[in-house]
Amino acid sequence: MARGTGQPYHSRVTTGSGTVAPADRWGERLPRSLGLFSAIAVVIGSTIGSGIFRTPARIADLVPSPGPMLAVWVIGGTLALCGALTYAELGAMYPRSGGVFIYIKEGFGRMPAFLFGWTELVVIRASALGAIATVFAEYLLRSLGYDPAIYGDAVHYVAAAAITITAVFNYLGVNWSSLVLNLTTGAKYLALLLLVLFAFVLGHGDAGHYVQADGAVQAKFFGLSLISVLWAYDGWGDVSFVGGEVSNPERNLPRAFVVGTLAVITIYLLANVAYLYLMPIGVVRHSPLVAADAAQMILGRAGVGLVAVVVMISTFGTLAGSMLTGPRIFFAMADNGLFFKGIAQIHPRFKTPARAIAMTATLAVGFVLLRRFEALADTFILAIWPFYALAAAAVMVLRRRDPERPRPVRTFGYPLPPLLFILSAIMILANAALTSPRDPLIAFGVILSGIPVYWLWQRRHAARP
């Protein structure tokens, strides 16, 4: 849509057969077939990967006291919820494919939006898909009795196959991909709930663990732990990318943001409470596979195998979610004249952004087989946070610039949620700059490299008759 006008740049988009797909009243051409449950599953499935099975050990090591440790998870969840409340207003105003891309474009113009899409295209999406698929492949091989450290080549081939499979689901229709995501999300959420339930019913824990500290809490380490928790909550905003396919979006999209994020916060807190019930924090901090250790205490060796299967299902679901959401960014770029127009074509039969899906999968498979993502994933994930903050700031910009525009949903507690969320993004970037200055410099270098690309793209199109 053009900035401030509420009108789409294009009223039609070409399908793969050359026919034209009509746009709805928001300017969207993809069919709105994702209901509320599926939209919530996108939030939960994209957020809960392998982090909750491993991150608690790092948090306990940094904050070796039960109360402050749980407080870190609460604060991190609150900041994520601030982001969800902020994006709820934007999602209801602009329920379009691309989500964050559209929010930035509406608030700050085409070049910042292009830089977001450029960064996703060049490194973020492919390296993230590669990292997720590799964790899935490692757990799959381990569950089959093969050591991933020995069968390293097989890990990469299995990861590439997993990416291809999830791409095929998406290519064949959003209903197929949402079915896979719904099933895997339901399975991992239920598994975590059962782990919590069994911990208190079958586990031989001790409530005294909640008051047994294993050291003093230092302010600088509390801040570092908050950064790690915010990473664990990352993913709640991915549903914005499929905003153009959510039915009744003015109602369902805001609810998906908030309900999905609250569901993630709840299960994260319950899981940590269960871990601390079963083990004192001194044991938790030295347990990198804390979920497996907790399951073993409840069910014996069988519990370790079950957790491995759950992590495998969880990461496959996250992979499916990322493959569902990521291609819509590139589809939106092309639909708004900021990428090759062929990427905006819709498959005439499956009604999916087929070329965007194929391109995303090809890049991800290439990263996996070349093993480039292993060095890139942690570094370049930093590059996404300035854009998260920019999208949140768009709420304040749009309220000042276009106060009369209809807002089906308004950010609860405004302006505190967007301000707190922007602060959390600044914290992540500042911490990275202080602890590993090379990584943010590289990340910002990738972002800035998109500026001359944008100028060249604009000149190329301006020169066309």
PDB file of N, CA and C in Angstrom, residues 400-439:
ATOM      1  N   ARG A 400       0.726   9.416  14.860  1.00  0.00           N
ATOM      2  CA  ARG A 400       0.921  10.852  14.713  1.00  0.00           C
ATOM      3  C   ARG A 400       0.560  11.316  13.312  1.00  0.00           C
ATOM      4  N   ARG A 401       0.967  10.548  12.313  1.00  0.00           N
ATOM      5  CA  ARG A 401       0.794  10.974  10.933  1.00  0.00           C
ATOM      6  C   ARG A 401      -0.626  10.760  10.416  1.00  0.00           C
ATOM      7  N   ASP A 402      -1.280   9.716  10.872  1.00  0.00           N
ATOM      8  CA  ASP A 402      -2.599   9.363  10.339  1.00  0.00           C
ATOM      9  C   ASP A 402      -3.534   8.991  11.487  1.00  0.00           C
ATOM     10  N   PRO A 403      -3.828   9.933  12.382  1.00  0.00           N
ATOM     11  CA  PRO A 403      -4.614   9.604  13.583  1.00  0.00           C
ATOM     12  C   PRO A 403      -6.051   9.196  13.281  1.00  0.00           C
ATOM     13  N   GLU A 404      -6.591   9.600  12.135  1.00  0.00           N
ATOM     14  CA  GLU A 404      -7.988   9.311  11.815  1.00  0.00           C
ATOM     15  C   GLU A 404      -8.169   7.962  11.132  1.00  0.00           C
ATOM     16  N   ARG A 405      -7.084   7.292  10.789  1.00  0.00           N
ATOM     17  CA  ARG A 405      -7.209   6.004  10.102  1.00  0.00           C
ATOM     18  C   ARG A 405      -7.876   4.983  11.028  1.00  0.00           C
ATOM     19  N   PRO A 406      -8.829   4.192  10.516  1.00  0.00           N
ATOM     20  CA  PRO A 406      -9.491   3.187  11.355  1.00  0.00           C
ATOM     21  C   PRO A 406      -8.489   2.184  11.915  1.00  0.00           C
ATOM     22  N   ARG A 407      -8.606   1.933  13.206  1.00  0.00           N
ATOM     23  CA  ARG A 407      -7.756   0.962  13.889  1.00  0.00           C
ATOM     24  C   ARG A 407      -8.667  -0.046  14.582  1.00  0.00           C
ATOM     25  N   PRO A 408      -8.899  -1.207  13.953  1.00  0.00           N
ATOM     26  CA  PRO A 408      -9.787  -2.202  14.555  1.00  0.00           C
ATOM     27  C   PRO A 408      -9.335  -2.632  15.946  1.00  0.00           C
ATOM     28  N   VAL A 409      -8.018  -2.616  16.172  1.00  0.00           N
ATOM     29  CA  VAL A 409      -7.443  -2.966  17.477  1.00  0.00           C
ATOM     30  C   VAL A 409      -6.410  -1.916  17.823  1.00  0.00           C
ATOM     31  N   ARG A 410      -6.404  -1.472  19.052  1.00  0.00           N
ATOM     32  CA  ARG A 410      -5.396  -0.529  19.526  1.00  0.00           C
ATOM     33  C   ARG A 410      -4.510  -1.206  20.568  1.00  0.00           C
ATOM     34  N   THR A 411      -3.242  -0.844  20.539  1.00  0.00           N
ATOM     35  CA  THR A 411      -2.280  -1.427  21.461  1.00  0.00           C
ATOM     36  C   THR A 411      -2.682  -1.160  22.905  1.00  0.00           C
ATOM     37  N   PHE A 412      -2.890  -2.225  23.660  1.00  0.00           N
ATOM     38  CA  PHE A 412      -3.266  -2.080  25.064  1.00  0.00           C
ATOM     39  C   PHE A 412      -2.107  -1.450  25.844  1.00  0.00           C
ATOM     40  N   GLY A 413      -2.417  -0.400  26.620  1.00  0.00           N
ATOM     41  CA  GLY A 413      -1.396   0.252  27.432  1.00  0.00           C
ATOM     42  C   GLY A 413      -0.470   1.181  26.672  1.00  0.00           C
ATOM     43  N   TYR A 414      -0.829   1.532  25.439  1.00  0.00           N
ATOM     44  CA  TYR A 414      -0.010   2.414  24.611  1.00  0.00           C
ATOM     45  C   TYR A 414       0.306   3.709  25.370  1.00  0.00           C
ATOM     46  N   PRO A 415       1.539   4.223  25.303  1.00  0.00           N
ATOM     47  CA  PRO A 415       2.670   3.832  24.449  1.00  0.00           C
ATOM     48  C   PRO A 415       3.677   2.911  25.114  1.00  0.00           C
ATOM     49  N   LEU A 416       3.358   2.381  26.304  1.00  0.00           N
ATOM     50  CA  LEU A 416       4.352   1.593  27.040  1.00  0.00           C
ATOM     51  C   LEU A 416       4.801   0.338  26.299  1.00  0.00           C
ATOM     52  N   PRO A 417       3.898  -0.493  25.730  1.00  0.00           N
ATOM     53  CA  PRO A 417       4.373  -1.712  25.055  1.00  0.00           C
ATOM     54  C   PRO A 417       5.370  -1.467  23.927  1.00  0.00           C
ATOM     55  N   PRO A 418       5.099  -0.557  22.983  1.00  0.00           N
ATOM     56  CA  PRO A 418       6.112  -0.373  21.940  1.00  0.00           C
ATOM     57  C   PRO A 418       7.435   0.172  22.483  1.00  0.00           C
ATOM     58  N   LEU A 419       7.363   1.058  23.482  1.00  0.00           N
ATOM     59  CA  LEU A 419       8.593   1.602  24.048  1.00  0.00           C
ATOM     60  C   LEU A 419       9.418   0.512  24.732  1.00  0.00           C
ATOM     61  N   LEU A 420       8.764  -0.360  25.494  1.00  0.00           N
ATOM     62  CA  LEU A 420       9.476  -1.441  26.169  1.00  0.00           C
ATOM     63  C   LEU A 420      10.054  -2.427  25.170  1.00  0.00           C
ATOM     64  N   PHE A 421       9.295  -2.701  24.122  1.00  0.00           N
ATOM     65  CA  PHE A 421       9.793  -3.649  23.131  1.00  0.00           C
ATOM     66  C   PHE A 421      10.995  -3.077  22.387  1.00  0.00           C
ATOM     67  N   ILE A 422      10.928  -1.812  22.023  1.00  0.00           N
ATOM     68  CA  ILE A 422      12.072  -1.162  21.375  1.00  0.00           C
ATOM     69  C   ILE A 422      13.285  -1.192  22.298  1.00  0.00           C
ATOM     70  N   LEU A 423      13.041  -0.972  23.595  1.00  0.00           N
ATOM     71  CA  LEU A 423      14.132  -1.035  24.571  1.00  0.00           C
ATOM     72  C   LEU A 423      14.763  -2.424  24.595  1.00  0.00           C
ATOM     73  N   SER A 424      13.933  -3.479  24.516  1.00  0.00           N
ATOM     74  CA  SER A 424      14.476  -4.835  24.528  1.00  0.00           C
ATOM     75  C   SER A 424      15.349  -5.083  23.304  1.00  0.00           C
ATOM     76  N   ALA A 425      14.941  -4.562  22.147  1.00  0.00           N
ATOM     77  CA  ALA A 425      15.752  -4.708  20.945  1.00  0.00           C
ATOM     78  C   ALA A 425      17.085  -3.981  21.102  1.00  0.00           C
ATOM     79  N   ILE A 426      17.054  -2.786  21.689  1.00  0.00           N
ATOM     80  CA  ILE A 426      18.285  -2.035  21.931  1.00  0.00           C
ATOM     81  C   ILE A 426      19.198  -2.802  22.895  1.00  0.00           C
ATOM     82  N   MET A 427      18.601  -3.447  23.908  1.00  0.00           N
ATOM     83  CA  MET A 427      19.388  -4.244  24.856  1.00  0.00           C
ATOM     84  C   MET A 427      20.131  -5.365  24.153  1.00  0.00           C
ATOM     85  N   ILE A 428      19.440  -6.072  23.268  1.00  0.00           N
ATOM     86  CA  ILE A 428      20.070  -7.184  22.557  1.00  0.00           C
ATOM     87  C   ILE A 428      21.247  -6.690  21.725  1.00  0.00           C
ATOM     88  N   LEU A 429      21.034  -5.603  21.001  1.00  0.00           N
ATOM     89  CA  LEU A 429      22.089  -5.077  20.139  1.00  0.00           C
ATOM     90  C   LEU A 429      23.254  -4.514  20.954  1.00  0.00           C
ATOM     91  N   ALA A 430      22.929  -3.823  22.051  1.00  0.00           N
ATOM     92  CA  ALA A 430      23.988  -3.255  22.892  1.00  0.00           C
ATOM     93  C   ALA A 430      24.812  -4.355  23.543  1.00  0.00           C
ATOM     94  N   ASN A 431      24.129  -5.409  24.006  1.00  0.00           N
ATOM     95  CA  ASN A 431      24.856  -6.522  24.615  1.00  0.00           C
ATOM     96  C   ASN A 431      25.780  -7.181  23.603  1.00  0.00           C
ATOM     97  N   ALA A 432      25.265  -7.378  22.387  1.00  0.00           N
ATOM     98  CA  ALA A 432      26.105  -7.986  21.349  1.00  0.00           C
ATOM     99  C   ALA A 432      27.298  -7.104  21.022  1.00  0.00           C
ATOM    100  N   ALA A 433      27.100  -5.780  20.987  1.00  0.00           N
ATOM    101  CA  ALA A 433      28.190  -4.860  20.683  1.00  0.00           C
ATOM    102  C   ALA A 433      29.268  -4.884  21.762  1.00  0.00           C
ATOM    103  N   LEU A 434      28.866  -5.080  23.010  1.00  0.00           N
ATOM    104  CA  LEU A 434      29.810  -5.088  24.123  1.00  0.00           C
ATOM    105  C   LEU A 434      30.547  -6.413  24.250  1.00  0.00           C
ATOM    106  N   THR A 435      29.834  -7.518  24.009  1.00  0.00           N
ATOM    107  CA  THR A 435      30.429  -8.839  24.220  1.00  0.00           C
ATOM    108  C   THR A 435      31.123  -9.389  22.976  1.00  0.00           C
ATOM    109  N   SER A 436      30.622  -9.053  21.804  1.00  0.00           N
ATOM    110  CA  SER A 436      31.217  -9.561  20.565  1.00  0.00           C
ATOM    111  C   SER A 436      31.015  -8.517  19.469  1.00  0.00           C
ATOM    112  N   PRO A 437      31.776  -7.434  19.508  1.00  0.00           N
ATOM    113  CA  PRO A 437      31.530  -6.314  18.584  1.00  0.00           C
ATOM    114  C   PRO A 437      31.641  -6.686  17.110  1.00  0.00           C
ATOM    115  N   ARG A 438      32.371  -7.723  16.794  1.00  0.00           N
ATOM    116  CA  ARG A 438      32.524  -8.110  15.384  1.00  0.00           C
ATOM    117  C   ARG A 438      31.184  -8.535  14.779  1.00  0.00           C
ATOM    118  N   ASP A 439      30.367  -9.277  15.524  1.00  0.00           N
ATOM    119  CA  ASP A 439      29.111  -9.804  14.981  1.00  0.00           C
ATOM    120  C   ASP A 439      28.137  -8.703  14.572  1.00  0.00           C
TER     121      ASP A 439
END
